[in-house]
Tab-separated table of C-alpha atoms in Angstrom:
chain	number	residue	atom	x	y	z
A	7	MET	CA	0.000	0.000	0.000
A	8	ARG	CA	2.810	2.351	-0.828
A	9	GLY	CA	0.540	4.904	-2.514
A	10	THR	CA	-1.772	5.156	0.460
A	11	ARG	CA	1.120	5.439	2.875
A	12	THR	CA	2.483	8.388	0.886
A	13	LEU	CA	-0.692	10.348	1.510
A	14	THR	CA	-1.073	9.470	5.176
A	15	THR	CA	2.519	10.103	6.250
A	16	ALA	CA	3.260	13.082	4.031
A	17	THR	CA	3.854	16.548	5.455
A	18	ARG	CA	1.619	19.471	4.480
A	19	THR	CA	3.417	22.573	3.256
A	20	THR	CA	2.858	25.596	1.027
A	21	THR	CA	4.440	25.779	-2.389
A	22	THR	CA	7.224	28.047	-3.449
A	23	ARG	CA	7.051	30.127	-6.622
A	24	THR	CA	9.473	27.672	-8.249
A	25	THR	CA	7.190	24.757	-7.445
A	26	ARG	CA	4.159	26.635	-8.797
A	27	LEU	CA	5.909	27.338	-12.048
A	28	ALA	CA	6.888	23.673	-12.294
A	29	PHE	CA	3.230	22.675	-11.996
A	30	VAL	CA	2.318	25.270	-14.625
A	31	ARG	CA	4.877	23.839	-17.054
A	32	PHE	CA	3.681	20.352	-16.199
A	33	GLY	CA	0.110	21.257	-17.147
A	34	VAL	CA	-1.470	20.668	-13.750
A	35	LEU	CA	-1.908	24.424	-13.155
A	36	ASN	CA	-2.595	27.182	-15.632
A	37	LYS	CA	-0.955	30.612	-15.536
A	38	ASN	CA	-3.982	32.298	-13.992
A	39	MET	CA	-3.780	29.953	-11.011
A	40	ASN	CA	-0.062	30.537	-10.449
A	41	LYS	CA	-0.575	33.147	-7.731
A	42	GLN	CA	-3.413	31.409	-5.904
A	43	PRO	CA	-2.860	29.661	-2.528
A	44	LEU	CA	-1.930	26.044	-3.075
A	45	THR	CA	-1.247	23.180	-0.692
A	46	VAL	CA	0.884	20.162	-1.489
A	47	PHE	CA	2.111	17.082	0.348
A	48	VAL	CA	5.811	16.402	0.506
A	49	SER	CA	6.838	12.738	0.433
A	50	GLY	CA	10.624	12.553	0.601
A	51	THR	CA	11.680	14.837	-2.229
A	52	TYR	CA	8.473	14.346	-4.213
A	53	LEU	CA	5.624	16.864	-4.242
A	54	VAL	CA	2.029	15.657	-4.471
A	55	LEU	CA	-0.555	18.265	-5.448
A	56	ILE	CA	-3.754	18.277	-3.365
A	57	GLY	CA	-5.378	21.742	-3.284
A	58	LEU	CA	-6.177	22.224	-6.963
A	59	ILE	CA	-9.697	20.845	-7.129
A	60	SER	CA	-11.255	23.070	-4.531
A	61	MET	CA	-10.444	26.031	-6.780
A	62	THR	CA	-11.562	24.575	-10.110
A	63	ALA	CA	-14.204	21.908	-9.272
A	64	GLN	CA	-12.129	19.218	-10.928
A	65	ILE	CA	-11.054	15.710	-9.993
A	66	GLU	CA	-8.947	15.647	-6.843
A	67	LEU	CA	-5.588	13.938	-6.968
A	68	ALA	CA	-6.368	12.254	-3.645
A	69	GLU	CA	-9.354	10.565	-5.320
A	70	LEU	CA	-7.100	9.317	-8.080
A	71	PHE	CA	-4.646	7.918	-5.524
A	72	GLN	CA	-7.526	6.029	-3.882
A	73	ALA	CA	-8.662	4.706	-7.260
A	74	TYR	CA	-5.092	3.565	-7.921
A	75	ALA	CA	-4.938	1.767	-4.565
A	76	ASP	CA	-8.262	0.036	-5.299
A	77	CYS	CA	-7.184	-0.891	-8.800
A	78	ARG	CA	-3.900	-2.519	-7.908
A	79	LYS	CA	-5.329	-4.780	-5.169
A	80	ASP	CA	-5.890	-7.671	-7.567
A	81	LYS	CA	-3.564	-6.586	-10.380
A	82	ARG	CA	-0.297	-5.810	-8.626
A	83	ASN	CA	1.610	-8.755	-10.087
A	84	THR	CA	0.704	-8.035	-13.723
A	85	MET	CA	3.344	-6.510	-15.980
A	86	ASN	CA	1.039	-3.628	-16.838
A	87	ALA	CA	0.535	-2.742	-13.190
A	88	LEU	CA	4.215	-3.101	-12.319
A	89	ALA	CA	5.235	-0.799	-15.172
A	90	PHE	CA	2.815	1.841	-13.888
A	91	GLU	CA	3.936	1.422	-10.274
A	92	VAL	CA	7.616	2.046	-11.039
A	93	ASP	CA	6.817	5.764	-11.262
A	94	TYR	CA	3.234	5.761	-10.019
A	95	GLU	CA	3.328	9.261	-8.477
A	96	ASN	CA	4.447	10.869	-11.706
A	97	ASN	CA	2.014	8.720	-13.710
A	98	LEU	CA	-0.894	9.721	-11.488
A	99	LEU	CA	0.026	13.395	-11.747
A	100	LYS	CA	0.032	13.140	-15.533
A	101	LEU	CA	-3.244	11.248	-15.524
A	102	CYS	CA	-4.859	13.805	-13.211
A	103	ALA	CA	-3.711	16.634	-15.462
A	104	GLU	CA	-5.111	14.904	-18.556
A	105	ILE	CA	-8.472	14.287	-16.885
A	106	ASN	CA	-8.820	17.831	-15.620
A	107	ASN	CA	-7.770	19.569	-18.818
A	108	GLY	CA	-9.951	17.286	-20.942
A	109	THR	CA	-7.183	15.593	-22.937
A	110	TYR	CA	-7.517	12.126	-21.399
A	111	GLN	CA	-8.258	9.373	-23.915
A	112	PRO	CA	-8.464	5.612	-23.227
A	113	GLY	CA	-5.466	3.605	-24.389
A	114	ARG	CA	-5.118	0.248	-26.114
A	115	SER	CA	-6.770	-2.881	-24.763
A	116	VAL	CA	-5.561	-6.477	-24.814
A	117	ALA	CA	-8.064	-8.903	-26.367
A	118	PHE	CA	-8.110	-12.608	-25.576
A	119	ILE	CA	-10.450	-15.571	-25.219
A	120	VAL	CA	-11.239	-17.461	-22.024
A	121	THR	CA	-13.033	-20.800	-22.062
A	122	LYS	CA	-14.025	-21.177	-18.383
A	123	PRO	CA	-16.691	-21.186	-17.164
A	124	VAL	CA	-17.884	-20.515	-20.731
A	125	THR	CA	-16.155	-19.191	-23.844
A	126	ARG	CA	-15.975	-15.408	-23.681
A	127	GLU	CA	-14.108	-12.575	-25.349
A	128	ILE	CA	-12.236	-10.401	-22.839
A	129	PHE	CA	-10.775	-6.934	-23.351
A	130	ALA	CA	-8.268	-5.974	-20.659
A	131	ALA	CA	-7.886	-2.204	-20.484
A	132	ASP	CA	-4.527	-0.556	-19.908
A	133	PHE	CA	-3.741	-0.177	-16.206
A	134	ARG	CA	-4.027	3.632	-16.225
A	135	ASP	CA	-7.465	3.269	-17.818
A	136	ARG	CA	-8.478	0.838	-15.094
A	137	VAL	CA	-7.492	3.493	-12.545
A	138	VAL	CA	-9.908	5.862	-14.269
A	139	HIS	CA	-12.594	3.147	-14.222
A	140	HIS	CA	-12.203	2.803	-10.451
A	141	LEU	CA	-12.319	6.580	-10.059
A	142	VAL	CA	-15.627	6.759	-11.929
A	143	ILE	CA	-17.196	3.814	-10.103
A	144	ASN	CA	-16.025	5.050	-6.690
A	145	LYS	CA	-17.964	8.245	-7.342
A	146	LEU	CA	-21.098	6.768	-8.932
A	147	ASN	CA	-21.586	3.399	-7.277
A	148	PRO	CA	-22.969	4.733	-3.953
A	149	LEU	CA	-25.678	6.501	-5.976
A	150	PHE	CA	-26.327	3.400	-8.088
A	151	GLU	CA	-26.732	1.273	-4.971
A	152	ARG	CA	-29.620	3.440	-3.793
A	153	GLU	CA	-31.437	2.797	-7.083
A	154	PHE	CA	-30.774	-0.949	-7.486
A	155	ILE	CA	-33.345	-3.447	-6.231
A	156	TYR	CA	-32.398	-5.791	-3.405
A	157	ASP	CA	-32.285	-8.836	-5.688
A	158	SER	CA	-29.775	-7.620	-8.236
A	159	TYR	CA	-26.777	-9.804	-7.446
A	160	ALA	CA	-23.866	-9.124	-9.801
A	161	CYS	CA	-20.846	-7.002	-8.820
A	162	ARG	CA	-22.339	-5.753	-5.576
A	163	LEU	CA	-20.833	-5.823	-2.118
A	164	GLY	CA	-22.565	-8.453	-0.006
A	165	ARG	CA	-24.264	-10.014	-3.029
A	166	GLY	CA	-22.715	-12.315	-5.641
A	167	THR	CA	-23.382	-15.894	-6.720
A	168	SER	CA	-23.716	-17.405	-3.233
A	169	PHE	CA	-26.229	-14.763	-2.231
A	170	GLY	CA	-28.191	-15.247	-5.456
A	171	ILE	CA	-28.358	-19.012	-4.963
A	172	LYS	CA	-29.638	-18.622	-1.400
A	173	ARG	CA	-32.234	-16.079	-2.496
A	174	LEU	CA	-33.620	-18.333	-5.235
A	175	ASP	CA	-33.814	-21.222	-2.785
A	176	SER	CA	-35.710	-18.911	-0.424
A	177	PHE	CA	-38.063	-17.839	-3.238
A	178	ILE	CA	-38.972	-21.447	-4.000
A	179	ARG	CA	-39.517	-22.353	-0.340
A	180	ARG	CA	-41.720	-19.335	0.330
A	181	CYS	CA	-43.715	-19.510	-2.902
A	182	SER	CA	-44.386	-23.248	-2.473
A	183	GLN	CA	-45.223	-22.847	1.212
A	184	ASN	CA	-42.227	-24.987	2.173
A	185	TYR	CA	-42.773	-27.419	-0.733
A	186	SER	CA	-46.438	-28.032	0.129
A	187	GLN	CA	-47.962	-26.210	-2.861
A	188	ASP	CA	-47.295	-25.906	-6.581
A	189	CYS	CA	-45.004	-23.208	-7.866
A	190	TYR	CA	-43.139	-22.670	-11.117
A	191	ILE	CA	-39.832	-21.157	-12.120
A	192	LEU	CA	-39.296	-18.946	-15.170
A	193	LYS	CA	-35.666	-18.371	-16.145
A	194	LEU	CA	-34.741	-15.943	-18.917
A	195	ASP	CA	-31.469	-15.091	-20.632
A	196	ILE	CA	-30.619	-12.197	-22.958
A	197	ALA	CA	-28.969	-13.006	-26.281
A	198	GLY	CA	-25.445	-11.537	-26.569
A	199	PHE	CA	-26.116	-9.167	-23.690
A	200	PHE	CA	-22.907	-7.125	-23.424
A	201	MET	CA	-22.477	-6.896	-27.192
A	202	HIS	CA	-25.992	-5.484	-27.670
A	203	ILE	CA	-26.034	-2.800	-24.976
A	204	ASP	CA	-26.933	0.392	-26.818
A	205	GLN	CA	-24.314	3.018	-25.967
A	206	ASP	CA	-26.604	5.933	-26.849
A	207	ILE	CA	-29.354	4.667	-24.540
A	208	LEU	CA	-26.852	3.992	-21.754
A	209	LEU	CA	-25.308	7.467	-21.974
A	210	ALA	CA	-28.718	9.158	-22.130
A	211	LYS	CA	-29.896	7.296	-19.014
A	212	LEU	CA	-26.626	8.002	-17.227
A	213	THR	CA	-26.780	11.710	-18.125
A	214	ARG	CA	-30.310	12.059	-16.733
A	215	PHE	CA	-29.365	10.097	-13.632
A	216	MET	CA	-26.300	12.219	-12.881
A	217	GLN	CA	-28.149	15.484	-13.476
A	218	GLN	CA	-30.755	14.394	-10.935
A	219	LYS	CA	-28.647	12.540	-8.363
A	220	TYR	CA	-25.018	13.659	-8.625
A	221	THR	CA	-24.597	17.009	-6.872
A	222	ALA	CA	-20.801	17.398	-6.768
A	223	ALA	CA	-19.248	20.253	-8.731
A	224	ASP	CA	-17.241	17.910	-10.958
A	225	CYS	CA	-20.406	16.438	-12.526
A	226	GLY	CA	-19.607	17.705	-16.023
A	227	LEU	CA	-16.062	16.388	-15.924
A	228	LEU	CA	-17.184	13.004	-14.603
A	229	LEU	CA	-19.874	12.723	-17.260
A	230	ASP	CA	-17.266	13.459	-19.931
A	231	LEU	CA	-15.149	10.583	-18.570
A	232	CYS	CA	-18.182	8.279	-18.709
A	233	LYS	CA	-18.827	9.303	-22.294
A	234	LYS	CA	-15.240	8.512	-23.310
A	235	ILE	CA	-15.379	5.139	-21.561
A	236	ILE	CA	-18.758	4.162	-23.040
A	237	TYR	CA	-17.923	5.192	-26.609
A	238	ASN	CA	-14.354	3.905	-26.546
A	239	ASN	CA	-13.875	1.331	-29.310
A	240	ALA	CA	-11.860	-1.353	-27.529
A	241	THR	CA	-11.346	-3.258	-30.786
A	242	LYS	CA	-9.445	-0.356	-32.359
A	243	ASN	CA	-5.671	-0.948	-32.304
A	244	CYS	CA	-6.106	-3.623	-29.626
A	245	VAL	CA	-3.402	-6.165	-28.890
A	246	ILE	CA	-4.558	-9.688	-29.756
A	247	LYS	CA	-3.193	-12.027	-27.091
A	248	SER	CA	-4.977	-15.271	-27.985
A	249	GLU	CA	-4.467	-17.089	-31.250
A	250	ARG	CA	-6.832	-16.005	-34.005
A	251	CYS	CA	-8.350	-19.480	-34.166
A	252	ALA	CA	-9.569	-19.044	-30.563
A	253	TRP	CA	-12.379	-16.879	-31.948
A	254	ASN	CA	-13.616	-19.695	-34.199
A	255	ASN	CA	-15.771	-21.210	-31.445
A	256	LEU	CA	-17.208	-17.866	-30.350
A	257	PRO	CA	-20.579	-16.853	-31.860
A	258	THR	CA	-20.476	-13.478	-33.607
A	259	ASN	CA	-23.191	-12.109	-31.293
A	260	LYS	CA	-20.755	-12.549	-28.404
A	261	SER	CA	-17.856	-10.672	-29.993
A	262	LEU	CA	-17.298	-6.936	-29.867
A	263	PHE	CA	-15.623	-7.179	-33.287
A	264	TYR	CA	-19.059	-7.865	-34.825
A	265	SER	CA	-21.146	-5.455	-32.740
A	266	ALA	CA	-23.282	-2.865	-34.461
A	267	TYR	CA	-22.295	0.809	-34.462
A	268	HIS	CA	-22.516	2.343	-30.982
A	269	CYS	CA	-23.369	-1.008	-29.466
A	270	GLY	CA	-21.544	-3.156	-26.949
A	271	LEU	CA	-19.425	-2.861	-23.814
A	272	PRO	CA	-16.148	-4.800	-23.461
A	273	ILE	CA	-16.301	-7.678	-21.000
A	274	GLY	CA	-13.444	-7.294	-18.547
A	275	ASN	CA	-13.840	-3.658	-17.514
A	276	LEU	CA	-15.209	-2.723	-14.094
A	277	THR	CA	-17.245	0.047	-15.701
A	278	SER	CA	-18.835	-2.424	-18.122
A	279	GLN	CA	-20.068	-4.596	-15.261
A	280	ILE	CA	-21.478	-1.712	-13.204
A	281	PHE	CA	-22.914	0.146	-16.200
A	282	ALA	CA	-24.590	-3.107	-17.313
A	283	ASN	CA	-26.299	-3.307	-13.911
A	284	PHE	CA	-27.379	0.305	-14.271
A	285	TYR	CA	-28.642	-0.392	-17.815
A	286	MET	CA	-30.794	-3.309	-16.626
A	287	ASN	CA	-32.086	-1.494	-13.540
A	288	ILE	CA	-35.089	-0.212	-15.477
A	289	LEU	CA	-36.107	-3.816	-16.213
A	290	ASP	CA	-35.772	-4.761	-12.540
A	291	HIS	CA	-38.150	-1.996	-11.484
A	292	PHE	CA	-40.545	-2.842	-14.308
A	293	VAL	CA	-40.779	-6.471	-13.151
A	294	LYS	CA	-41.012	-5.652	-9.450
A	295	SER	CA	-43.233	-2.559	-9.561
A	296	ASP	CA	-45.210	-2.599	-12.825
A	297	LEU	CA	-45.681	-6.362	-13.127
A	298	GLY	CA	-45.848	-6.858	-9.364
A	299	VAL	CA	-43.616	-9.950	-9.255
A	300	ARG	CA	-42.657	-10.664	-5.672
A	301	PHE	CA	-40.081	-13.390	-6.276
A	302	TYR	CA	-37.641	-12.023	-8.856
A	303	GLY	CA	-33.860	-11.858	-9.053
A	304	ARG	CA	-31.218	-11.071	-11.648
A	305	TYR	CA	-27.527	-11.832	-12.055
A	306	VAL	CA	-26.160	-9.820	-15.035
A	307	ASP	CA	-28.492	-11.036	-17.828
A	308	ASP	CA	-29.869	-14.153	-16.092
A	309	CYS	CA	-33.344	-13.396	-14.754
A	310	VAL	CA	-35.384	-15.736	-12.574
A	311	LEU	CA	-39.047	-15.410	-11.565
A	312	VAL	CA	-41.018	-17.709	-9.221
A	313	HIS	CA	-44.826	-17.821	-9.056
A	314	GLN	CA	-47.627	-20.264	-8.271
A	315	ASP	CA	-49.359	-19.736	-11.653
A	316	LYS	CA	-47.615	-21.241	-14.684
A	317	LYS	CA	-49.801	-19.424	-17.225
A	318	TYR	CA	-49.120	-16.113	-15.514
A	319	LEU	CA	-45.363	-16.658	-15.759
A	320	LYS	CA	-45.716	-17.542	-19.429
A	321	SER	CA	-47.550	-14.270	-20.046
A	322	LEU	CA	-44.794	-12.374	-18.230
A	323	ALA	CA	-42.173	-13.717	-20.639
A	324	ALA	CA	-43.972	-12.014	-23.525
A	325	LYS	CA	-44.268	-8.729	-21.610
A	326	ILE	CA	-40.591	-8.759	-20.629
A	327	ARG	CA	-39.600	-9.524	-24.222
A	328	ALA	CA	-41.584	-6.529	-25.463
A	329	PHE	CA	-40.182	-4.250	-22.735
A	330	LEU	CA	-36.579	-5.208	-23.495
A	331	SER	CA	-37.046	-4.592	-27.206
A	332	LEU	CA	-38.759	-1.222	-26.760
A	333	HIS	CA	-36.684	0.344	-24.001
A	334	LEU	CA	-33.272	-1.362	-24.135
A	335	LYS	CA	-33.071	-2.821	-27.666
A	336	LEU	CA	-32.300	-6.243	-26.216
A	337	THR	CA	-33.653	-9.679	-27.169
A	338	LEU	CA	-34.446	-12.724	-25.068
A	339	HIS	CA	-32.488	-15.804	-26.094
A	340	PRO	CA	-35.154	-18.024	-27.729
A	341	ARG	CA	-33.472	-21.276	-26.659
A	342	LYS	CA	-32.849	-20.208	-23.066
A	343	ILE	CA	-36.372	-19.692	-21.790
A	344	TYR	CA	-36.972	-22.190	-18.980
A	345	LEU	CA	-40.408	-22.698	-17.414
A	346	GLN	CA	-40.841	-25.729	-15.144
A	347	HIS	CA	-42.351	-26.955	-11.902
A	348	TYR	CA	-39.945	-26.449	-9.001
A	349	THR	CA	-39.648	-30.217	-8.451
A	350	LYS	CA	-37.911	-30.515	-11.838
A	351	GLY	CA	-35.024	-28.469	-10.516
A	352	VAL	CA	-33.475	-25.329	-11.987
A	353	LYS	CA	-29.886	-24.549	-12.957
A	354	PHE	CA	-28.758	-21.143	-11.718
A	355	LEU	CA	-25.303	-19.654	-11.155
A	356	GLY	CA	-23.426	-22.941	-11.457
A	357	VAL	CA	-25.682	-25.053	-9.257
A	358	VAL	CA	-28.898	-27.053	-9.607
A	359	LEU	CA	-31.622	-26.282	-7.071
A	360	LYS	CA	-34.015	-29.113	-6.276
A	361	THR	CA	-36.487	-29.785	-3.484
A	362	GLY	CA	-34.611	-29.148	-0.252
A	363	ARG	CA	-31.166	-29.681	-1.788
A	364	THR	CA	-28.623	-27.884	-3.919
A	365	TYR	CA	-26.316	-29.768	-6.279
A	366	ILE	CA	-23.236	-28.641	-8.123
A	367	ALA	CA	-23.844	-28.406	-11.874
A	368	ASN	CA	-22.000	-30.905	-14.068
A	369	ARG	CA	-20.339	-28.130	-16.058
A	370	THR	CA	-19.003	-26.536	-12.879
A	371	LYS	CA	-17.717	-29.908	-11.715
A	372	GLY	CA	-16.009	-30.472	-15.071
A	373	ASN	CA	-14.432	-27.011	-14.996
A	374	PHE	CA	-13.066	-27.765	-11.523
A	375	TYR	CA	-11.468	-30.962	-12.837
A	376	GLN	CA	-9.815	-29.069	-15.685
A	377	ALA	CA	-8.640	-26.256	-13.391
A	378	ILE	CA	-6.863	-28.844	-11.223
A	379	VAL	CA	-5.236	-30.430	-14.280
A	380	LYS	CA	-3.952	-27.001	-15.324
A	381	GLN	CA	-2.485	-26.358	-11.861
A	382	ASN	CA	-0.915	-29.828	-11.766
A	383	ILE	CA	1.102	-29.079	-14.902
A	384	ILE	CA	2.844	-26.227	-13.092
A	385	VAL	CA	3.759	-28.038	-9.891
A	386	THR	CA	4.971	-31.236	-11.593
A	387	GLN	CA	7.474	-29.291	-13.699
A	388	ARG	CA	9.020	-27.046	-11.047
A	389	LYS	CA	8.541	-25.282	-7.743
A	390	PRO	CA	5.660	-22.807	-8.176
A	391	LEU	CA	6.434	-19.109	-7.996
A	392	THR	CA	4.719	-16.917	-5.424
A	393	ALA	CA	2.375	-15.522	-8.074
A	394	GLU	CA	1.530	-19.058	-9.212
A	395	LEU	CA	0.792	-20.142	-5.644
A	396	ILE	CA	-1.530	-17.167	-5.221
A	397	ALA	CA	-3.208	-18.000	-8.532
A	398	PHE	CA	-3.661	-21.606	-7.349
A	399	LEU	CA	-5.359	-20.485	-4.135
A	400	CYS	CA	-7.628	-18.024	-5.954
A	401	SER	CA	-8.696	-20.601	-8.543
A	402	MET	CA	-9.197	-23.556	-6.224
A	403	ASN	CA	-10.884	-21.623	-3.433
A	404	SER	CA	-13.329	-19.975	-5.821
A	405	TYR	CA	-14.562	-23.434	-6.891
A	406	LEU	CA	-14.585	-24.775	-3.344
A	407	GLY	CA	-16.456	-21.674	-2.139
A	408	LEU	CA	-19.169	-22.214	-4.740
A	409	MET	CA	-19.370	-25.938	-4.079
A	410	GLN	CA	-19.684	-25.304	-0.354
A	411	GLN	CA	-23.114	-23.803	-1.064
A	412	CYS	CA	-24.204	-27.235	-2.299
A	413	SER	CA	-24.529	-30.736	-0.902
A	414	SER	CA	-20.997	-31.481	-2.049
A	415	TYR	CA	-18.728	-32.371	0.886
A	416	ARG	CA	-18.047	-35.871	-0.445
A	417	ILE	CA	-17.575	-34.597	-4.016
A	418	ARG	CA	-15.122	-31.902	-2.886
A	419	GLN	CA	-13.002	-34.412	-1.015
A	420	GLN	CA	-13.126	-36.911	-3.861
A	421	ILE	CA	-12.093	-34.448	-6.557
A	422	VAL	CA	-9.292	-32.882	-4.526
A	423	LEU	CA	-7.814	-36.076	-3.076
A	424	GLN	CA	-7.970	-38.024	-6.336
A	425	LYS	CA	-7.032	-35.353	-8.859
A	426	LEU	CA	-4.672	-32.907	-7.171
A	427	ALA	CA	-0.953	-33.625	-7.715
A	428	THR	CA	0.788	-34.734	-4.519
A	429	GLN	CA	3.432	-32.004	-4.939
A	430	TRP	CA	0.857	-29.349	-4.096
A	431	TRP	CA	0.521	-30.719	-0.561
A	432	ASN	CA	4.047	-29.422	0.133
A	433	TYR	CA	2.691	-25.874	-0.170
A	434	VAL	CA	-0.970	-26.032	0.880
A	435	PHE	CA	-3.362	-28.019	3.044
A	436	LEU	CA	-7.143	-28.409	2.990
A	437	SER	CA	-9.303	-27.018	5.776
A	438	ALA	CA	-11.179	-29.453	8.005
A	439	ASP	CA	-14.483	-28.853	6.188
A	440	SER	CA	-12.819	-29.235	2.757
A	441	ALA	CA	-13.972	-25.733	1.881
A	442	LYS	CA	-10.662	-23.894	1.484
A	443	PHE	CA	-6.992	-24.375	0.667
A	444	ILE	CA	-4.603	-22.714	3.111
A	445	VAL	CA	-0.946	-21.954	2.435
A	446	ARG	CA	1.495	-23.804	4.688
A	447	ASN	CA	4.060	-20.998	4.817
A	448	LYS	CA	2.777	-18.405	7.285
A	449	GLY	CA	5.358	-15.832	6.157
A	450	SER	CA	5.436	-13.442	3.227
A	451	VAL	CA	3.228	-15.469	0.912
A	452	ALA	CA	0.441	-15.639	3.482
A	453	ASN	CA	0.724	-11.891	4.047
A	454	ILE	CA	0.481	-11.199	0.313
A	455	ILE	CA	-2.611	-13.393	0.007
A	456	LYS	CA	-4.211	-11.834	3.070
A	457	GLY	CA	-3.571	-8.329	1.683
C-alpha cells in the first residue's frame, strides 16, 4: 500500500514560486492559477498536489490515488501494473492533469479468449485506464446502490453468486409454502447481452441520472469521462493475445468485433459490469413494480421469476420480451427460456436447485477438474512461484467456495484427493471442512494473500 502510505505520512506545506511554475509547465496548473494559494504534500523529495480541485471543481488527486490503490489490489503482479507502479506518483500526476484539462483518452486494450466457465471474449484495459474506471465507479456506485433493487446480485458488495443461490432457494420455499404447494420457475437469458447494450441509450440514461442525483461540482467532468469510456472502441488498435483461431468457437453475437455501431461494452472492464447493472435497472423496477412480481432476481443477464401460476409466468415472458425490445433494444435468447415446476429443478449460477437440496452443476464440476489439471502441470514441472501459488489459491478456493453452497462435501473431497498432484501438498493443506486451501508458509506469501 505504498501509494496510500504516501498520503497518510506526508507533510503538508505551502508551495514556493518555483514549485508553482513547475506545476504550470507540467500542465497541472494554468498561468492564472499561479498566484493562488496552493497546498501540497511532501513525500521525501516528491511533491504531491492536493489543493487544486477546490479552486476549479475538478477531480482531486487524492481521489485518483484512492482509485489507484483500489485498482492494484488484484492486479499488482501483472506486468502492466508493475510498469505503472515504477513511477506511479508521476504517472498519477500526468493522468490527473489529462483528466482535468480534458485531454484524457483511453489507451489500447488487450483482447483474448477465455473458455471457463464458458467461452468469452475479454478486453483488458490498460492499467491507467483501469485506474480511471475505479475513479468513476467510486464516485457513482454509492448513488447506483440506492437505485438498485435488493435482488440484483452481480458485482455488488454483499451479493454475488452465493447470495443469489440462497435467495432463489428462499423464493422457492416461500412460494411453495415450504414445498407443500405448486409453484413454477421462469428463467430468462438475454442473447449476446454485453455486445448489444446500446451506448446511446446507456449514456442518455446516465446523463439524466447524474443530473438528478449527482450534486458534486465535478459532474460535467465526470460525465465526460463516462462518455469517453462508453464510446471507446476497444477493438481499435487492440493487442490480440490469444491465437486467431480461438475466436472460431465464439458466436459473432458474443464478440465486440461484430457489434453494431454504438453497441456493446467490453467484457473485462469494471465500468462495463457496473454500467450493465445500471442499464438493466429499469427492467428490474418494471418487473417488481409494474408487473408486481414478488419473487424475482437477476444476475447480469440471467433473470429468474417464481410464481404459483404457470400461465401467468408464461404471459410475463412475452411482456418482458416486449419491454426489453422497446426500451433497451435487447432480445431474449429463444433457446434459453426455462419454465418448469420447481420439483424438476433449476440450474442457476453454477448449481442445480431441487427440493430441499442444492447440487453442483455438471459443467461446474467439469471445470473444476480441468482447473486442477492445469495447476498440476505447473507443480509437476518445477517449484511454483509466489504468483503461481496465489493463482492456485484463488482458482481452487473460488470453486470450493461455490461448491460449499451445495450438498458437495463428499464430491469436494473426492475431486481434490484423487485429482490434485501430490506435490501441491508441500505448499498447501485443505481445511477441516474441505472448503478452502490454506498456504502452509505463514510468512510473506500468506501476508500477500491476506492483503
